Amino acid sequence: MLRRFALWVALAWFCAAGAVVTADMASAQDGQAPTTASGTADDRAASFQAVSGGTKEDVAGGPLMLLAYAAVWIIVFGYVYRINRLQRGVEANLERLESSIARQGSSV
Amino acid sequence: MANSVQASAARSPAASSAQQVEPAAASRAPAAIRWLTIASAALLLVELYLIFIHAPVEQQMGIVQKIFYFHVPSAYGMYIGFGMAALASGMYLAKRDDKWDAWAVAGAEVGSIFCLIILVTGPLWGRKAWGTYWTWDPRLTTTLLAGMVYFAYIVLRSFGSTGEVEKRFAAGLAIFGVLDMPIIHYSVQRWRGTHPTVITGKGGGLHPDMYPALFVGFALFTLVGVLLMWQRARVERLRQRTLALEIEAAERGLLEES
């Protein structure tokens, strides 16, 4: 159940990422040059400053930010799920060992 | 209880050792792990408040700059994970103690998780800042290289029950991989690339209201990294002991009937 949910979440992320990238490529094919944030490259690379007044975005940053945050959650919780599954597997092995040993002990 | 498993595994008769193992109790997390989990959850709430309410929107990049508060601490988490993998591998090569091997596996996996976060969130930020998802900038390239080295480590370790030779080879790989860390760190200072240098000596820094989110991010990712490594190392130790018991029980013909 949890595994299926995790797979659906991961699939939804890939679909959303695919939609954003496809929309990007489509706008590039329409003849629009790739747009970047405002200011010079050196300005953007050396400091982050707070905005004053309204913002005008050439590339919508919202979907990119949402995808990034969703990816962080999916990756971290996916790993926690993997550790949990590994632990359950080890527990099952221990129980199997224990019952075989108990069976042999009772038959001797 | 994990100690009793350790003690029982150290004794040779499989029957007596396995009988002392209580799986449910053996896998129960120590109180410290539970407290660390609660602390991480609380810190996460604080971090989300600082990122989305306290920290201002950046002047030139807009809202996408908020990726920075998870992206940079992830890089720090990657250094911790890969550093632990290399340190534990060195200890394993010196002492041949499986405890260090478990920590090396945990460090490599957790470091790779953070590396994956960097390699996913970075390009999403780059699309806005550079107009492209990927560029062969020195820092991006060396980070990808580190990810590939430790991915090779994980693949090597995932080939079922790893033997002594594979463990030693993997330890060497983990030590080799960590040599890339200083290259990643100083690449933006040594070679002029496109990667931002905001929080290094050459950078112009952050707006004062952006620092709390960044510092809490560092604390949060350190805590989460330690927590994940600790839990993964515990499971790996338990797995090592189960494998040892399984081999011993198989040698005695105990597993044939199951």
Tab-separated table of N, CA and C in Angstrom, chain A residues 3-69:
chain	number	residue	atom	x	y	z
A	3	ARG	N	4.052	1.343	-0.570
A	3	ARG	CA	4.950	1.273	-1.715
A	3	ARG	C	4.262	1.825	-2.961
A	4	ARG	N	2.991	1.429	-3.128
A	4	ARG	CA	2.222	1.896	-4.284
A	4	ARG	C	2.047	3.418	-4.231
A	5	PHE	N	1.796	3.937	-3.009
A	5	PHE	CA	1.634	5.379	-2.822
A	5	PHE	C	2.939	6.096	-3.189
A	6	ALA	N	4.067	5.538	-2.706
A	6	ALA	CA	5.376	6.147	-2.996
A	6	ALA	C	5.634	6.171	-4.498
A	7	LEU	N	5.258	5.078	-5.175
A	7	LEU	CA	5.468	5.010	-6.630
A	7	LEU	C	4.615	6.054	-7.350
A	8	TRP	N	3.376	6.230	-6.882
A	8	TRP	CA	2.483	7.224	-7.490
A	8	TRP	C	3.019	8.633	-7.299
A	9	VAL	N	3.538	8.897	-6.095
A	9	VAL	CA	4.098	10.229	-5.812
A	9	VAL	C	5.296	10.491	-6.722
A	10	ALA	N	6.182	9.487	-6.830
A	10	ALA	CA	7.372	9.640	-7.679
A	10	ALA	C	6.951	9.847	-9.140
A	11	LEU	N	5.939	9.083	-9.564
A	11	LEU	CA	5.448	9.199	-10.948
A	11	LEU	C	4.863	10.596	-11.195
A	12	ALA	N	4.120	11.103	-10.201
A	12	ALA	CA	3.539	12.450	-10.319
A	12	ALA	C	4.639	13.490	-10.444
A	13	TRP	N	5.733	13.296	-9.687
A	13	TRP	CA	6.849	14.251	-9.757
A	13	TRP	C	7.464	14.242	-11.155
A	14	PHE	N	7.694	13.036	-11.696
A	14	PHE	CA	8.295	12.951	-13.035
A	14	PHE	C	7.377	13.570	-14.089
A	15	CYS	N	6.052	13.363	-13.939
A	15	CYS	CA	5.095	13.952	-14.891
A	15	CYS	C	5.159	15.481	-14.813
A	16	ALA	N	5.174	16.005	-13.583
A	16	ALA	CA	5.227	17.462	-13.402
A	16	ALA	C	6.533	18.018	-13.962
A	17	ALA	N	7.644	17.323	-13.673
A	17	ALA	CA	8.945	17.768	-14.186
A	17	ALA	C	8.939	17.725	-15.708
A	18	GLY	N	8.359	16.648	-16.249
A	18	GLY	CA	8.266	16.518	-17.711
A	18	GLY	C	7.452	17.652	-18.313
A	19	ALA	N	6.353	18.018	-17.650
A	19	ALA	CA	5.489	19.094	-18.149
A	19	ALA	C	6.242	20.425	-18.164
A	20	VAL	N	6.987	20.695	-17.081
A	20	VAL	CA	7.738	21.963	-16.998
A	20	VAL	C	8.810	22.028	-18.094
A	21	VAL	N	9.561	20.919	-18.242
A	21	VAL	CA	10.642	20.887	-19.252
A	21	VAL	C	10.056	20.986	-20.659
A	22	THR	N	8.937	20.262	-20.910
A	22	THR	CA	8.310	20.307	-22.237
A	22	THR	C	7.815	21.716	-22.554
A	23	ALA	N	7.214	22.360	-21.563
A	23	ALA	CA	6.731	23.737	-21.775
A	23	ALA	C	7.903	24.656	-22.098
A	24	ASP	N	9.041	24.435	-21.425
A	24	ASP	CA	10.261	25.199	-21.691
A	24	ASP	C	10.725	25.025	-23.125
A	25	MET	N	10.761	23.735	-23.560
A	25	MET	CA	11.249	23.427	-24.908
A	25	MET	C	10.302	24.001	-25.955
A	26	ALA	N	8.996	23.945	-25.669
A	26	ALA	CA	8.008	24.469	-26.611
A	26	ALA	C	8.181	25.974	-26.781
A	27	SER	N	8.425	26.677	-25.669
A	27	SER	CA	8.609	28.125	-25.771
A	27	SER	C	9.902	28.452	-26.509
A	28	ALA	N	10.910	27.575	-26.371
A	28	ALA	CA	12.167	27.791	-27.103
A	28	ALA	C	11.948	27.602	-28.604
A	29	GLN	N	11.098	26.609	-28.972
A	29	GLN	CA	10.830	26.346	-30.397
A	29	GLN	C	10.009	27.459	-31.023
A	30	ASP	N	9.249	28.162	-30.194
A	30	ASP	CA	8.460	29.278	-30.708
A	30	ASP	C	9.323	30.491	-31.051
A	31	GLY	N	10.621	30.322	-30.894
A	31	GLY	CA	11.532	31.401	-31.271
A	31	GLY	C	11.958	32.287	-30.124
A	32	GLN	N	11.497	31.938	-28.904
A	32	GLN	CA	11.912	32.767	-27.762
A	32	GLN	C	13.258	32.260	-27.255
A	33	ALA	N	14.185	33.157	-27.118
A	33	ALA	CA	15.495	32.776	-26.594
A	33	ALA	C	15.355	32.402	-25.127
A	34	PRO	N	16.199	31.443	-24.622
A	34	PRO	CA	16.125	31.096	-23.206
A	34	PRO	C	16.307	32.329	-22.339
A	35	THR	N	15.399	32.519	-21.437
A	35	THR	CA	15.480	33.719	-20.601
A	35	THR	C	16.039	33.369	-19.239
A	36	THR	N	16.697	34.320	-18.649
A	36	THR	CA	17.272	34.089	-17.326
A	36	THR	C	16.803	35.183	-16.387
A	37	ALA	N	17.270	35.079	-15.154
A	37	ALA	CA	16.935	36.112	-14.186
A	37	ALA	C	17.576	37.427	-14.620
A	38	SER	N	17.062	38.518	-14.080
A	38	SER	CA	17.574	39.826	-14.486
A	38	SER	C	18.957	40.092	-13.881
A	39	GLY	N	19.622	41.151	-14.334
A	39	GLY	CA	20.945	41.499	-13.829
A	39	GLY	C	22.031	40.740	-14.561
A	40	THR	N	23.280	41.097	-14.297
A	40	THR	CA	24.379	40.413	-14.975
A	40	THR	C	24.668	39.098	-14.267
A	41	ALA	N	25.394	38.207	-14.983
A	41	ALA	CA	25.728	36.911	-14.399
A	41	ALA	C	26.563	37.094	-13.132
A	42	ASP	N	27.477	38.066	-13.158
A	42	ASP	CA	28.327	38.305	-11.986
A	42	ASP	C	27.504	38.757	-10.785
A	43	ASP	N	26.496	39.592	-11.049
A	43	ASP	CA	25.634	40.059	-9.953
A	43	ASP	C	24.934	38.877	-9.289
A	44	ARG	N	24.417	37.964	-10.127
A	44	ARG	CA	23.651	36.832	-9.592
A	44	ARG	C	24.541	35.850	-8.867
A	45	ALA	N	25.809	35.760	-9.318
A	45	ALA	CA	26.699	34.755	-8.745
A	45	ALA	C	27.306	35.172	-7.421
A	46	ALA	N	27.381	36.463	-7.170
A	46	ALA	CA	28.149	36.919	-6.015
A	46	ALA	C	27.324	37.310	-4.800
A	47	SER	N	26.056	37.647	-4.976
A	47	SER	CA	25.282	38.035	-3.788
A	47	SER	C	23.786	37.845	-4.019
A	48	PHE	N	23.063	37.638	-2.935
A	48	PHE	CA	21.604	37.545	-2.978
A	48	PHE	C	21.044	38.721	-2.187
A	49	GLN	N	20.219	39.537	-2.828
A	49	GLN	CA	19.657	40.700	-2.151
A	49	GLN	C	18.139	40.635	-2.158
A	50	ALA	N	17.538	41.275	-1.164
A	50	ALA	CA	16.074	41.242	-1.056
A	50	ALA	C	15.449	42.116	-2.138
A	51	VAL	N	14.248	41.707	-2.576
A	51	VAL	CA	13.546	42.461	-3.601
A	51	VAL	C	12.938	43.718	-2.983
A	52	SER	N	12.833	44.793	-3.796
A	52	SER	CA	12.099	45.968	-3.307
A	52	SER	C	11.050	46.314	-4.358
A	53	GLY	N	9.814	46.438	-3.943
A	53	GLY	CA	8.722	46.701	-4.886
A	53	GLY	C	8.256	45.410	-5.537
A	54	GLY	N	7.567	45.508	-6.677
A	54	GLY	CA	7.028	44.332	-7.357
A	54	GLY	C	8.106	43.575	-8.115
A	55	THR	N	7.825	42.306	-8.436
A	55	THR	CA	8.796	41.508	-9.200
A	55	THR	C	8.235	41.208	-10.576
A	56	LYS	N	9.138	41.166	-11.572
A	56	LYS	CA	8.734	40.799	-12.925
A	56	LYS	C	9.616	39.623	-13.331
A	57	GLU	N	8.990	38.432	-13.508
A	57	GLU	CA	9.773	37.244	-13.794
A	57	GLU	C	9.691	36.864	-15.265
A	58	ASP	N	10.870	36.606	-15.893
A	58	ASP	CA	10.896	36.139	-17.276
A	58	ASP	C	10.574	34.645	-17.333
A	59	VAL	N	11.115	33.899	-16.385
A	59	VAL	CA	10.843	32.462	-16.277
A	59	VAL	C	10.095	32.265	-14.969
A	60	ALA	N	8.963	31.554	-15.029
A	60	ALA	CA	8.192	31.348	-13.797
A	60	ALA	C	9.010	30.495	-12.825
A	61	GLY	N	9.348	31.067	-11.685
A	61	GLY	CA	10.174	30.348	-10.716
A	61	GLY	C	9.354	29.432	-9.813
A	62	GLY	N	8.051	29.714	-9.680
A	62	GLY	CA	7.190	28.938	-8.784
A	62	GLY	C	7.211	27.434	-9.060
A	63	PRO	N	6.914	27.003	-10.322
A	63	PRO	CA	6.927	25.562	-10.598
A	63	PRO	C	8.294	24.928	-10.360
A	64	LEU	N	9.361	25.662	-10.686
A	64	LEU	CA	10.717	25.121	-10.476
A	64	LEU	C	10.973	24.911	-8.985
A	65	MET	N	10.560	25.901	-8.173
A	65	MET	CA	10.755	25.787	-6.729
A	65	MET	C	9.914	24.639	-6.149
A	66	LEU	N	8.658	24.542	-6.611
A	66	LEU	CA	7.795	23.459	-6.114
A	66	LEU	C	8.370	22.093	-6.462
A	67	LEU	N	8.861	21.955	-7.693
A	67	LEU	CA	9.465	20.678	-8.104
A	67	LEU	C	10.677	20.349	-7.232
A	68	ALA	N	11.495	21.371	-6.954
A	68	ALA	CA	12.701	21.143	-6.146
A	68	ALA	C	12.332	20.685	-4.725
A	69	TYR	N	11.351	21.368	-4.104
A	69	TYR	CA	10.962	20.998	-2.742
A	69	TYR	C	10.289	19.626	-2.710
